[in-house]
mmCIF file of N, CA, C and O in Angstrom:
data_model
loop_
_atom_site.group_PDB
_atom_site.id
_atom_site.type_symbol
_atom_site.label_atom_id
_atom_site.label_comp_id
_atom_site.label_asym_id
_atom_site.label_seq_id
_atom_site.Cartn_x
_atom_site.Cartn_y
_atom_site.Cartn_z
ATOM 1 N N MET A 79 -33.737 9.136 -0.082
ATOM 2 C CA MET A 79 -31.670 9.308 0.654
ATOM 3 C C MET A 79 -32.093 7.731 1.602
ATOM 4 O O MET A 79 -33.055 7.961 2.576
ATOM 5 N N ASN A 80 -31.176 7.120 2.050
ATOM 6 C CA ASN A 80 -31.246 6.159 2.917
ATOM 7 C C ASN A 80 -30.880 6.597 4.317
ATOM 8 O O ASN A 80 -29.742 6.973 4.222
ATOM 9 N N THR A 81 -31.370 6.463 5.256
ATOM 10 C CA THR A 81 -31.251 7.006 6.505
ATOM 11 C C THR A 81 -30.879 6.155 7.552
ATOM 12 O O THR A 81 -30.406 6.418 8.750
ATOM 13 N N ASN A 82 -30.630 4.682 6.949
ATOM 14 C CA ASN A 82 -30.577 3.385 8.243
ATOM 15 C C ASN A 82 -29.356 3.993 8.761
ATOM 16 O O ASN A 82 -28.610 3.380 9.865
ATOM 17 N N HIS A 83 -28.000 4.703 7.962
ATOM 18 C CA HIS A 83 -26.756 4.965 8.267
ATOM 19 C C HIS A 83 -26.537 6.065 9.447
ATOM 20 O O HIS A 83 -25.059 6.241 10.002
ATOM 21 N N ILE A 84 -27.346 7.216 9.538
ATOM 22 C CA ILE A 84 -27.167 8.363 10.417
ATOM 23 C C ILE A 84 -26.402 7.980 11.506
ATOM 24 O O ILE A 84 -27.709 7.179 11.922
ATOM 25 N N GLY A 85 -25.619 8.871 11.792
ATOM 26 C CA GLY A 85 -25.352 8.548 13.392
ATOM 27 C C GLY A 85 -24.432 7.392 13.795
ATOM 28 O O GLY A 85 -23.502 7.306 14.841
ATOM 29 N N MET A 86 -23.813 6.726 12.793
ATOM 30 C CA MET A 86 -23.239 5.696 12.958
ATOM 31 C C MET A 86 -21.428 5.998 12.917
ATOM 32 O O MET A 86 -21.439 6.873 11.788
ATOM 33 N N SER A 87 -20.963 5.496 13.020
ATOM 34 C CA SER A 87 -19.307 5.746 12.585
ATOM 35 C C SER A 87 -18.850 4.925 11.595
ATOM 36 O O SER A 87 -19.584 3.992 10.993
ATOM 37 N N PHE A 88 -17.752 5.464 11.112
ATOM 38 C CA PHE A 88 -17.638 4.885 9.427
ATOM 39 C C PHE A 88 -17.461 3.414 9.607
ATOM 40 O O PHE A 88 -17.455 2.713 8.999
ATOM 41 N N ASP A 89 -16.275 3.271 10.962
ATOM 42 C CA ASP A 89 -16.199 2.011 11.069
ATOM 43 C C ASP A 89 -16.989 1.071 11.417
ATOM 44 O O ASP A 89 -17.212 -0.072 10.744
ATOM 45 N N SER A 90 -18.207 1.360 12.098
ATOM 46 C CA SER A 90 -19.661 0.803 11.951
ATOM 47 C C SER A 90 -20.174 0.430 10.642
ATOM 48 O O SER A 90 -21.044 -0.804 10.452
ATOM 49 N N PHE A 91 -20.151 1.453 10.173
ATOM 50 C CA PHE A 91 -21.018 1.434 8.691
ATOM 51 C C PHE A 91 -20.164 0.316 7.835
ATOM 52 O O PHE A 91 -20.844 -0.278 7.212
ATOM 53 N N LEU A 92 -18.857 0.581 7.960
ATOM 54 C CA LEU A 92 -17.733 -0.758 7.225
ATOM 55 C C LEU A 92 -18.334 -1.788 7.195
ATOM 56 O O LEU A 92 -18.165 -2.900 6.702
ATOM 57 N N GLU A 93 -18.139 -2.197 8.914
ATOM 58 C CA GLU A 93 -18.547 -3.612 9.371
ATOM 59 C C GLU A 93 -20.190 -3.761 9.087
ATOM 60 O O GLU A 93 -20.193 -5.126 8.798
ATOM 61 N N GLU A 94 -20.998 -3.357 9.147
ATOM 62 C CA GLU A 94 -22.205 -3.552 8.995
ATOM 63 C C GLU A 94 -22.584 -3.883 7.356
ATOM 64 O O GLU A 94 -23.294 -4.926 7.022
ATOM 65 N N GLU A 95 -21.632 -3.077 6.829
ATOM 66 C CA GLU A 95 -21.861 -3.651 5.015
ATOM 67 C C GLU A 95 -20.764 -4.974 4.674
ATOM 68 O O GLU A 95 -20.971 -5.308 3.544
ATOM 69 N N ASP A 96 -20.209 -5.390 5.787
ATOM 70 C CA ASP A 96 -19.367 -6.731 5.831
ATOM 71 C C ASP A 96 -17.939 -6.227 4.665
ATOM 72 O O ASP A 96 -17.936 -6.918 3.770
ATOM 73 N N ILE A 97 -17.333 -4.998 4.438
ATOM 74 C CA ILE A 97 -16.628 -4.816 3.517
ATOM 75 C C ILE A 97 -15.077 -3.593 4.803
ATOM 76 O O ILE A 97 -14.266 -3.569 3.957
ATOM 77 N N ALA A 98 -15.418 -3.908 5.947
ATOM 78 C CA ALA A 98 -14.046 -3.154 6.733
ATOM 79 C C ALA A 98 -12.907 -4.087 6.474
ATOM 80 O O ALA A 98 -12.134 -2.646 6.201
ATOM 81 N N ILE A 99 -12.607 -5.165 6.482
ATOM 82 C CA ILE A 99 -11.657 -5.411 6.441
ATOM 83 C C ILE A 99 -11.202 -5.358 4.934
ATOM 84 O O ILE A 99 -9.941 -5.127 4.726
ATOM 85 N N GLU A 100 -11.715 -5.600 3.694
ATOM 86 C CA GLU A 100 -10.672 -5.087 2.646
ATOM 87 C C GLU A 100 -10.991 -3.508 1.977
ATOM 88 O O GLU A 100 -9.881 -3.273 1.731
ATOM 89 N N VAL A 101 -11.577 -2.752 2.837
ATOM 90 C CA VAL A 101 -11.148 -1.366 2.679
ATOM 91 C C VAL A 101 -10.019 -1.279 3.186
ATOM 92 O O VAL A 101 -8.902 -0.573 2.883
ATOM 93 N N LYS A 102 -9.579 -1.445 4.719
ATOM 94 C CA LYS A 102 -8.745 -1.169 5.552
ATOM 95 C C LYS A 102 -7.478 -1.892 4.611
ATOM 96 O O LYS A 102 -6.432 -1.098 4.805
ATOM 97 N N ASN A 103 -7.369 -3.099 4.000
ATOM 98 C CA ASN A 103 -6.388 -3.645 3.474
ATOM 99 C C ASN A 103 -6.262 -2.588 2.357
ATOM 100 O O ASN A 103 -4.906 -2.228 2.102
ATOM 101 N N GLU A 104 -7.359 -2.539 1.572
ATOM 102 C CA GLU A 104 -6.619 -1.687 0.673
ATOM 103 C C GLU A 104 -6.317 -0.301 1.144
ATOM 104 O O GLU A 104 -5.195 0.516 0.147
ATOM 105 N N ALA A 105 -6.131 0.665 2.159
ATOM 106 C CA ALA A 105 -6.053 1.771 2.390
ATOM 107 C C ALA A 105 -4.611 1.270 2.752
ATOM 108 O O ALA A 105 -3.581 2.471 2.493
ATOM 109 N N VAL A 106 -4.195 0.598 3.653
ATOM 110 C CA VAL A 106 -2.499 0.024 4.165
ATOM 111 C C VAL A 106 -2.112 0.066 2.755
ATOM 112 O O VAL A 106 -0.936 0.438 2.609
ATOM 113 N N LYS A 107 -2.148 -1.010 1.644
ATOM 114 C CA LYS A 107 -1.448 -1.090 0.399
ATOM 115 C C LYS A 107 -1.427 0.396 -0.405
ATOM 116 O O LYS A 107 -0.335 0.820 -0.970
ATOM 117 N N ARG A 108 -2.453 1.153 -0.572
ATOM 118 C CA ARG A 108 -2.440 2.344 -0.718
ATOM 119 C C ARG A 108 -1.284 3.282 -0.258
ATOM 120 O O ARG A 108 0.010 4.005 -0.569
ATOM 121 N N LEU A 109 -1.517 3.456 1.258
ATOM 122 C CA LEU A 109 -0.259 3.886 1.800
ATOM 123 C C LEU A 109 1.204 3.087 1.614
ATOM 124 O O LEU A 109 2.197 4.343 1.577
ATOM 125 N N ILE A 110 1.186 2.432 1.509
ATOM 126 C CA ILE A 110 2.573 1.910 1.407
ATOM 127 C C ILE A 110 3.157 2.100 -0.132
ATOM 128 O O ILE A 110 4.342 2.286 -0.074
ATOM 129 N N SER A 111 2.245 1.625 -1.151
ATOM 130 C CA SER A 111 2.677 2.440 -2.399
ATOM 131 C C SER A 111 3.287 3.853 -2.239
ATOM 132 O O SER A 111 4.083 4.294 -2.846
ATOM 133 N N TYR A 112 2.211 4.831 -1.780
ATOM 134 C CA TYR A 112 2.754 6.034 -1.864
ATOM 135 C C TYR A 112 3.833 6.724 -1.199
ATOM 136 O O TYR A 112 4.726 7.535 -1.453
ATOM 137 N N ASN A 113 4.136 5.721 -0.105
ATOM 138 C CA ASN A 113 5.241 6.232 0.822
ATOM 139 C C ASN A 113 6.464 5.544 0.337
ATOM 140 O O ASN A 113 7.396 6.086 0.425
ATOM 141 N N LEU A 114 6.556 4.528 -0.520
ATOM 142 C CA LEU A 114 7.672 4.122 -1.024
ATOM 143 C C LEU A 114 7.968 4.953 -2.607
ATOM 144 O O LEU A 114 9.306 5.214 -2.778
ATOM 145 N N LEU A 115 7.144 5.438 -3.105
ATOM 146 C CA LEU A 115 7.084 6.189 -4.195
ATOM 147 C C LEU A 115 7.775 7.816 -3.770
ATOM 148 O O LEU A 115 8.634 8.225 -4.280
ATOM 149 N N ALA A 116 7.201 8.010 -2.538
ATOM 150 C CA ALA A 116 7.448 9.374 -1.873
ATOM 151 C C ALA A 116 8.932 9.141 -1.494
ATOM 152 O O ALA A 116 10.008 9.948 -1.910
ATOM 153 N N GLU A 117 9.534 8.239 -1.002
ATOM 154 C CA GLU A 117 10.498 8.074 -0.809
ATOM 155 C C GLU A 117 11.634 7.972 -1.646
ATOM 156 O O GLU A 117 12.854 8.501 -1.765
ATOM 157 N N MET A 118 11.097 7.201 -3.169
ATOM 158 C CA MET A 118 12.301 7.133 -4.008
ATOM 159 C C MET A 118 12.422 8.217 -5.079
ATOM 160 O O MET A 118 13.205 8.554 -5.099
ATOM 161 N N GLU A 119 11.415 9.231 -4.854
ATOM 162 C CA GLU A 119 11.518 10.697 -5.289
ATOM 163 C C GLU A 119 12.505 11.390 -4.422
ATOM 164 O O GLU A 119 13.207 12.328 -4.928
ATOM 165 N N ARG A 120 12.302 11.222 -3.124
ATOM 166 C CA ARG A 120 13.209 12.049 -2.195
ATOM 167 C C ARG A 120 14.419 11.675 -2.379
ATOM 168 O O ARG A 120 15.346 12.515 -2.261
ATOM 169 N N GLN A 121 14.786 10.313 -2.864
ATOM 170 C CA GLN A 121 16.393 10.057 -3.019
ATOM 171 C C GLN A 121 16.702 10.036 -4.603
ATOM 172 O O GLN A 121 18.064 9.292 -4.621
ATOM 173 N N ASN A 122 15.754 10.431 -5.303
ATOM 174 C CA ASN A 122 16.070 10.903 -6.371
ATOM 175 C C ASN A 122 16.086 9.609 -7.407
ATOM 176 O O ASN A 122 17.243 9.358 -8.352
ATOM 177 N N ILE A 123 15.436 8.547 -7.031
ATOM 178 C CA ILE A 123 15.366 7.374 -7.474
ATOM 179 C C ILE A 123 14.599 6.911 -8.424
ATOM 180 O O ILE A 123 13.520 6.889 -8.188
ATOM 181 N N ASN A 124 14.950 6.885 -9.838
ATOM 182 C CA ASN A 124 13.272 6.419 -10.850
ATOM 183 C C ASN A 124 13.387 4.926 -10.647
ATOM 184 O O ASN A 124 14.219 4.092 -10.239
ATOM 185 N N LYS A 125 12.294 4.443 -11.581
ATOM 186 C CA LYS A 125 11.646 3.248 -11.270
ATOM 187 C C LYS A 125 12.874 2.255 -11.893
ATOM 188 O O LYS A 125 12.746 1.430 -11.176
ATOM 189 N N THR A 126 13.519 2.693 -12.813
ATOM 190 C CA THR A 126 14.175 1.591 -13.361
ATOM 191 C C THR A 126 15.267 1.333 -12.751
ATOM 192 O O THR A 126 15.924 0.109 -12.579
ATOM 193 N N GLU A 127 16.053 2.474 -12.072
ATOM 194 C CA GLU A 127 16.992 2.591 -10.914
ATOM 195 C C GLU A 127 16.820 1.463 -9.662
ATOM 196 O O GLU A 127 17.183 0.399 -9.147
ATOM 197 N N MET A 128 15.428 1.753 -9.296
ATOM 198 C CA MET A 128 14.971 1.067 -8.305
ATOM 199 C C MET A 128 14.670 -0.322 -8.696
ATOM 200 O O MET A 128 14.941 -1.352 -8.182
ATOM 201 N N ALA A 129 14.014 -0.738 -9.867
ATOM 202 C CA ALA A 129 14.273 -2.226 -10.158
ATOM 203 C C ALA A 129 14.960 -2.873 -10.554
ATOM 204 O O ALA A 129 15.442 -4.060 -9.613
ATOM 205 N N LYS A 130 16.224 -2.047 -10.717
ATOM 206 C CA LYS A 130 17.712 -2.790 -10.667
ATOM 207 C C LYS A 130 18.013 -3.031 -9.434
ATOM 208 O O LYS A 130 18.660 -4.617 -8.814
ATOM 209 N N LYS A 131 18.163 -2.064 -8.615
ATOM 210 C CA LYS A 131 18.461 -2.362 -7.409
ATOM 211 C C LYS A 131 18.034 -3.610 -6.406
ATOM 212 O O LYS A 131 18.357 -4.168 -5.478
ATOM 213 N N MET A 132 16.541 -3.593 -6.578
ATOM 214 C CA MET A 132 15.922 -4.825 -6.149
ATOM 215 C C MET A 132 16.398 -6.044 -6.933
ATOM 216 O O MET A 132 15.404 -6.957 -6.645
ATOM 217 N N ASN A 133 16.762 -5.972 -8.202
ATOM 218 C CA ASN A 133 16.873 -7.248 -8.815
ATOM 219 C C ASN A 133 15.713 -7.721 -9.165
ATOM 220 O O ASN A 133 15.216 -9.232 -9.095
ATOM 221 N N THR A 134 14.921 -6.884 -9.481
ATOM 222 C CA THR A 134 13.473 -7.384 -10.425
ATOM 223 C C THR A 134 13.314 -6.540 -11.945
ATOM 224 O O THR A 134 13.995 -5.726 -12.029
ATOM 225 N N SER A 135 12.393 -6.863 -12.196
ATOM 226 C CA SER A 135 11.623 -6.492 -13.211
ATOM 227 C C SER A 135 11.199 -5.422 -13.176
ATOM 228 O O SER A 135 10.225 -5.040 -12.178
ATOM 229 N N ARG A 136 11.079 -4.003 -14.100
ATOM 230 C CA ARG A 136 10.059 -2.996 -14.065
ATOM 231 C C ARG A 136 8.432 -3.071 -14.005
ATOM 232 O O ARG A 136 7.839 -2.503 -13.200
ATOM 233 N N ALA A 137 8.582 -4.438 -14.509
ATOM 234 C CA ALA A 137 6.764 -4.754 -14.411
ATOM 235 C C ALA A 137 6.581 -5.132 -12.674
ATOM 236 O O ALA A 137 5.594 -4.916 -12.323
ATOM 237 N N ALA A 138 7.643 -5.904 -12.396
ATOM 238 C CA ALA A 138 7.353 -6.168 -11.267
ATOM 239 C C ALA A 138 7.034 -5.131 -9.871
ATOM 240 O O ALA A 138 6.296 -4.864 -8.831
ATOM 241 N N LEU A 139 8.042 -4.440 -10.462
ATOM 242 C CA LEU A 139 8.160 -3.142 -9.515
ATOM 243 C C LEU A 139 6.714 -2.040 -9.637
ATOM 244 O O LEU A 139 6.201 -1.360 -8.482
ATOM 245 N N ASN A 140 6.704 -1.837 -10.771
ATOM 246 C CA ASN A 140 5.355 -1.154 -11.085
ATOM 247 C C ASN A 140 3.777 -2.110 -10.497
ATOM 248 O O ASN A 140 3.297 -1.053 -9.989
ATOM 249 N N ARG A 141 4.131 -3.211 -10.264
ATOM 250 C CA ARG A 141 2.948 -3.703 -9.567
ATOM 251 C C ARG A 141 2.906 -3.312 -7.883
ATOM 252 O O ARG A 141 1.987 -3.229 -7.473
ATOM 253 N N LEU A 142 4.126 -3.254 -7.350
ATOM 254 C CA LEU A 142 4.300 -3.033 -6.277
ATOM 255 C C LEU A 142 3.890 -1.739 -6.063
ATOM 256 O O LEU A 142 2.952 -1.696 -4.847
ATOM 257 N N LEU A 143 3.991 -0.491 -6.848
ATOM 258 C CA LEU A 143 3.613 0.630 -6.506
ATOM 259 C C LEU A 143 2.489 0.878 -7.150
ATOM 260 O O LEU A 143 1.743 2.398 -6.915
ATOM 261 N N ASN A 144 1.923 -0.069 -7.654
ATOM 262 C CA ASN A 144 0.311 0.385 -7.895
ATOM 263 C C ASN A 144 -0.663 0.160 -6.702
ATOM 264 O O ASN A 144 -0.449 -0.710 -6.478
ATOM 265 N N PRO A 145 -1.192 1.580 -6.152
ATOM 266 C CA PRO A 145 -2.002 1.395 -5.118
ATOM 267 C C PRO A 145 -2.812 0.655 -5.218
ATOM 268 O O PRO A 145 -3.701 0.395 -3.683
ATOM 269 N N TYR A 146 -3.542 0.151 -6.074
ATOM 270 C CA TYR A 146 -4.592 -0.633 -6.489
ATOM 271 C C TYR A 146 -4.364 -2.210 -6.454
ATOM 272 O O TYR A 146 -5.110 -2.887 -6.514
ATOM 273 N N ASN A 147 -2.885 -2.654 -6.767
ATOM 274 C CA ASN A 147 -2.614 -4.183 -6.583
ATOM 275 C C ASN A 147 -2.513 -4.570 -5.160
ATOM 276 O O ASN A 147 -1.217 -4.426 -4.945
ATOM 277 N N ASP A 148 -2.716 -5.229 -4.973
ATOM 278 C CA ASP A 148 -2.714 -6.334 -3.733
ATOM 279 C C ASP A 148 -2.244 -7.435 -3.822
ATOM 280 O O ASP A 148 -1.965 -8.089 -2.467
ATOM 281 N N SER A 149 -1.542 -7.527 -4.442
ATOM 282 C CA SER A 149 -0.845 -9.168 -4.818
ATOM 283 C C SER A 149 0.802 -8.879 -4.658
ATOM 284 O O SER A 149 1.684 -9.390 -5.172
ATOM 285 N N VAL A 150 0.825 -8.452 -3.699
ATOM 286 C CA VAL A 150 2.367 -8.188 -3.223
ATOM 287 C C VAL A 150 2.880 -8.548 -2.164
ATOM 288 O O VAL A 150 1.848 -8.974 -1.130
ATOM 289 N N THR A 151 4.070 -9.541 -2.159
ATOM 290 C CA THR A 151 4.369 -10.232 -1.043
ATOM 291 C C THR A 151 5.218 -9.382 -0.154
ATOM 292 O O THR A 151 5.882 -8.248 -0.311
ATOM 293 N N LEU A 152 5.174 -9.832 1.183
ATOM 294 C CA LEU A 152 6.276 -9.559 2.153
ATOM 295 C C LEU A 152 7.508 -9.166 2.046
ATOM 296 O O LEU A 152 8.256 -8.433 2.102
ATOM 297 N N ALA A 153 8.081 -10.548 1.080
ATOM 298 C CA ALA A 153 9.628 -10.294 0.676
ATOM 299 C C ALA A 153 9.824 -9.124 -0.010
ATOM 300 O O ALA A 153 10.947 -8.481 0.069
ATOM 301 N N THR A 154 8.825 -8.783 -1.245
ATOM 302 C CA THR A 154 9.142 -7.634 -2.370
ATOM 303 C C THR A 154 8.867 -6.350 -1.231
ATOM 304 O O THR A 154 9.706 -5.703 -1.378
ATOM 305 N N LEU A 155 7.999 -6.511 -0.309
ATOM 306 C CA LEU A 155 8.131 -4.800 0.111
ATOM 307 C C LEU A 155 9.304 -4.804 1.328
ATOM 308 O O LEU A 155 9.910 -3.869 1.064
ATOM 309 N N SER A 156 10.014 -5.798 1.871
ATOM 310 C CA SER A 156 10.761 -5.790 2.734
ATOM 311 C C SER A 156 11.993 -5.606 1.740
ATOM 312 O O SER A 156 12.696 -4.912 2.212
ATOM 313 N N LYS A 157 12.127 -6.165 0.584
ATOM 314 C CA LYS A 157 13.257 -5.696 -0.536
ATOM 315 C C LYS A 157 13.057 -4.325 -1.028
ATOM 316 O O LYS A 157 14.620 -3.585 -0.847
ATOM 317 N N ALA A 158 11.792 -3.575 -1.146
ATOM 318 C CA ALA A 158 12.024 -2.399 -1.929
ATOM 319 C C ALA A 158 12.353 -1.634 -0.392
ATOM 320 O O ALA A 158 13.100 -0.557 -0.661
ATOM 321 N N ALA A 159 12.039 -1.710 0.995
ATOM 322 C CA ALA A 159 11.986 -1.240 1.939
ATOM 323 C C ALA A 159 13.850 -1.027 2.036
ATOM 324 O O ALA A 159 14.466 0.117 2.379
ATOM 325 N N ASN A 160 14.366 -2.095 1.982
ATOM 326 C CA ASN A 160 16.187 -2.389 2.295
ATOM 327 C C ASN A 160 16.568 -1.409 1.129
ATOM 328 O O ASN A 160 17.852 -0.800 1.616
ATOM 329 N N VAL A 161 16.139 -1.568 -0.260
ATOM 330 C CA VAL A 161 16.555 -0.816 -1.071
ATOM 331 C C VAL A 161 16.973 0.745 -0.547
ATOM 332 O O VAL A 161 17.973 1.650 -0.740
ATOM 333 N N LEU A 162 15.872 1.127 -0.123
ATOM 334 C CA LEU A 162 15.649 2.521 0.337
ATOM 335 C C LEU A 162 15.996 2.746 1.610
ATOM 336 O O LEU A 162 16.126 4.051 2.125
ATOM 337 N N GLY A 163 17.066 2.468 2.007
ATOM 338 C CA GLY A 163 17.698 2.120 3.270
ATOM 339 C C GLY A 163 16.420 2.224 4.918
ATOM 340 O O GLY A 163 16.549 2.848 5.676
ATOM 341 N N LYS A 164 15.284 1.529 4.407
ATOM 342 C CA LYS A 164 14.346 1.568 5.574
ATOM 343 C C LYS A 164 14.086 0.367 5.730
ATOM 344 O O LYS A 164 14.487 -0.497 5.564
ATOM 345 N N LYS A 165 13.090 0.366 7.166
ATOM 346 C CA LYS A 165 12.783 -1.114 7.437
ATOM 347 C C LYS A 165 11.331 -1.508 7.445
ATOM 348 O O LYS A 165 10.322 -0.092 7.452
ATOM 349 N N LEU A 166 11.003 -2.418 6.813
ATOM 350 C CA LEU A 166 9.419 -2.630 7.107
ATOM 351 C C LEU A 166 9.210 -3.348 8.400
ATOM 352 O O LEU A 166 9.572 -4.226 9.118
ATOM 353 N N VAL A 167 8.229 -2.898 8.753
ATOM 354 C CA VAL A 167 7.622 -3.074 10.370
ATOM 355 C C VAL A 167 6.044 -2.915 10.127
ATOM 356 O O VAL A 167 5.210 -2.375 9.745
ATOM 357 N N LEU A 168 5.970 -4.453 10.765
ATOM 358 C CA LEU A 168 4.392 -4.674 10.889
ATOM 359 C C LEU A 168 3.906 -5.158 12.367
ATOM 360 O O LEU A 168 5.029 -5.638 13.090
ATOM 361 N N HIS A 169 2.685 -5.045 12.835
ATOM 362 C CA HIS A 169 2.780 -5.488 14.233
ATOM 363 C C HIS A 169 1.129 -5.608 14.190
ATOM 364 O O HIS A 169 0.186 -5.227 13.117
ATOM 365 N N LEU A 170 0.827 -6.227 14.805
ATOM 366 C CA LEU A 170 -0.741 -7.038 15.082
ATOM 367 C C LEU A 170 -1.384 -5.735 16.243
ATOM 368 O O LEU A 170 -0.468 -5.469 17.248
ATOM 369 N N GLN A 171 -2.634 -5.948 16.311
ATOM 370 C CA GLN A 171 -3.302 -5.060 17.236
ATOM 371 C C GLN A 171 -4.105 -5.591 17.639
ATOM 372 O O GLN A 171 -4.593 -6.544 17.349
#
């Protein structure tokens, strides 16, 4: 058992392993995907209808909703949010 990391915070561990940015980016993408899917479900909008409203292909929508696909543009995210009557809000900390 490796005890080098005992007592350190998870953020410190990620920094030390030099993976903090990748892990946080992946977490953000997953949250966005899950939130979009949840809102589509809440509004009873299926993927075919959502793609049509976004004026995009079903394949492009599937990439957007895939929590593991991080090649999504801000324009696509914003378009999806608008279709659902939401706003995409980003801020720097």
